């Protein structure tokens, strides 16, 4: 499953002296292994080990013709409010892969 990763401008503006941001390559690899969560506001959501990811906003008239060509935005705790992060946590809570899949 291949997705395009778009980093929000807020990531570039973040104070890198307090927190080191993951690289784009690291987040792209993380997205490849992320699991699906419940949609938020009609947009697909995934949870990876480094970040949550959300389908980029689609403007009127835009369509995704191939799900492997879907643009996504990384959602990092450093760039978002606690309320926003709770919304993502709740969307992914019941969708997490079982830690004991063999039992």
C-alpha positions as a printed Julia matrix, in Angstrom:
103×3 Matrix{Float64}:
   0.0     0.0    0.0
   1.7     3.21  -1.12
   0.62    6.62   0.04
   2.03   10.08  -0.53
   3.07   11.85   2.65
   2.6    15.58   2.99
   4.07   17.27   6.04
   2.12   20.15   7.42
   3.78   23.58   7.36
   3.49   23.58  11.14
   6.09   20.79  11.25
   8.65   23.04   9.6
   7.79   25.84  11.99
   8.1    23.63  15.08
  10.91   24.38  17.49
  13.38   21.62  16.65
  15.56   22.5   19.63
  13.04   20.92  22.02
  11.97   17.91  19.97
  13.57   16.23  17.01
  10.99   15.51  14.3
  11.06   12.18  12.44
  12.39   12.41   8.9
  10.07   12.22   5.91
  11.65    8.89   4.94
  11.06    7.49   8.43
   7.43    8.59   8.4
   6.9     7.21   4.88
   8.19    3.82   6.05
   6.03    4.1    9.2
   2.94    4.83   7.1
   3.55    1.68   5.06
   3.09   -0.46   8.19
   0.4     1.66   9.91
  -2.98    0.11  10.65
  -6.37    1.52   9.71
  -8.52    3.29  12.27
 -12.03    4.7   12.25
 -12.54    7.62   9.88
 -12.53   11.15  11.31
 -14.87   13.58   9.56
 -15.09   11.25   6.55
 -11.3    11.06   6.15
  -9.33    7.81   6.47
  -7.01    7.53   9.48
  -4.05    5.26  10.24
  -1.82    4.76  13.29
   1.87    4.09  12.92
   4.67    3.83  15.43
   5.83    7.42  14.86
   2.61    9.29  14.13
  -1.04    9.15  13.23
  -1.87    9.79   9.58
  -5.01   11.25   8.03
  -6.2    11.43   4.45
  -5.49   14.9    3.11
  -8.47   17.2    2.79
 -10.22   16.87  -0.56
 -11.61   20.03  -2.12
 -14.86   20.1   -4.1
 -14.43   18.32  -7.39
 -11.25   16.47  -6.4
 -11.36   12.69  -6.49
  -8.98    9.92  -5.57
  -9.07    7.46  -8.43
  -6.67    4.99  -6.84
  -6.38    4.39  -3.09
  -2.64    3.83  -3.48
  -2.33    7.42  -4.73
  -3.97    9.02  -1.7
  -2.16   11.96  -0.09
  -1.92   11.89   3.7
  -0.89   14.27   6.45
   1.18   13.26   9.46
  -0.38   14.11  12.83
   2.34   14.57  15.46
   1.7    15.35  19.15
   4.18   18.25  19.02
   2.1    19.97  16.33
  -1.4    19.39  17.7
  -3.5    20.1   20.77
  -4.18   17.43  23.42
  -7.82   17.41  22.29
  -6.83   16.63  18.7
  -4.53   13.83  19.83
  -7.34   12.34  21.99
  -9.59   12.28  18.93
  -6.99   10.25  17.03
  -6.36    7.96  20.01
 -10.08    7.25  20.3
 -10.4     6.6   16.54
  -7.64    4.0   16.74
  -8.43    2.48  20.14
 -10.84   -0.21  19.03
  -9.09   -0.85  15.72
  -5.65   -1.79  17.14
  -4.3    -5.13  15.93
  -4.5    -7.82  18.57
  -1.27   -8.23  20.52
  -2.15  -11.89  20.98
  -3.29  -12.79  17.47
  -2.34  -16.45  17.87
  -4.48  -17.03  20.99
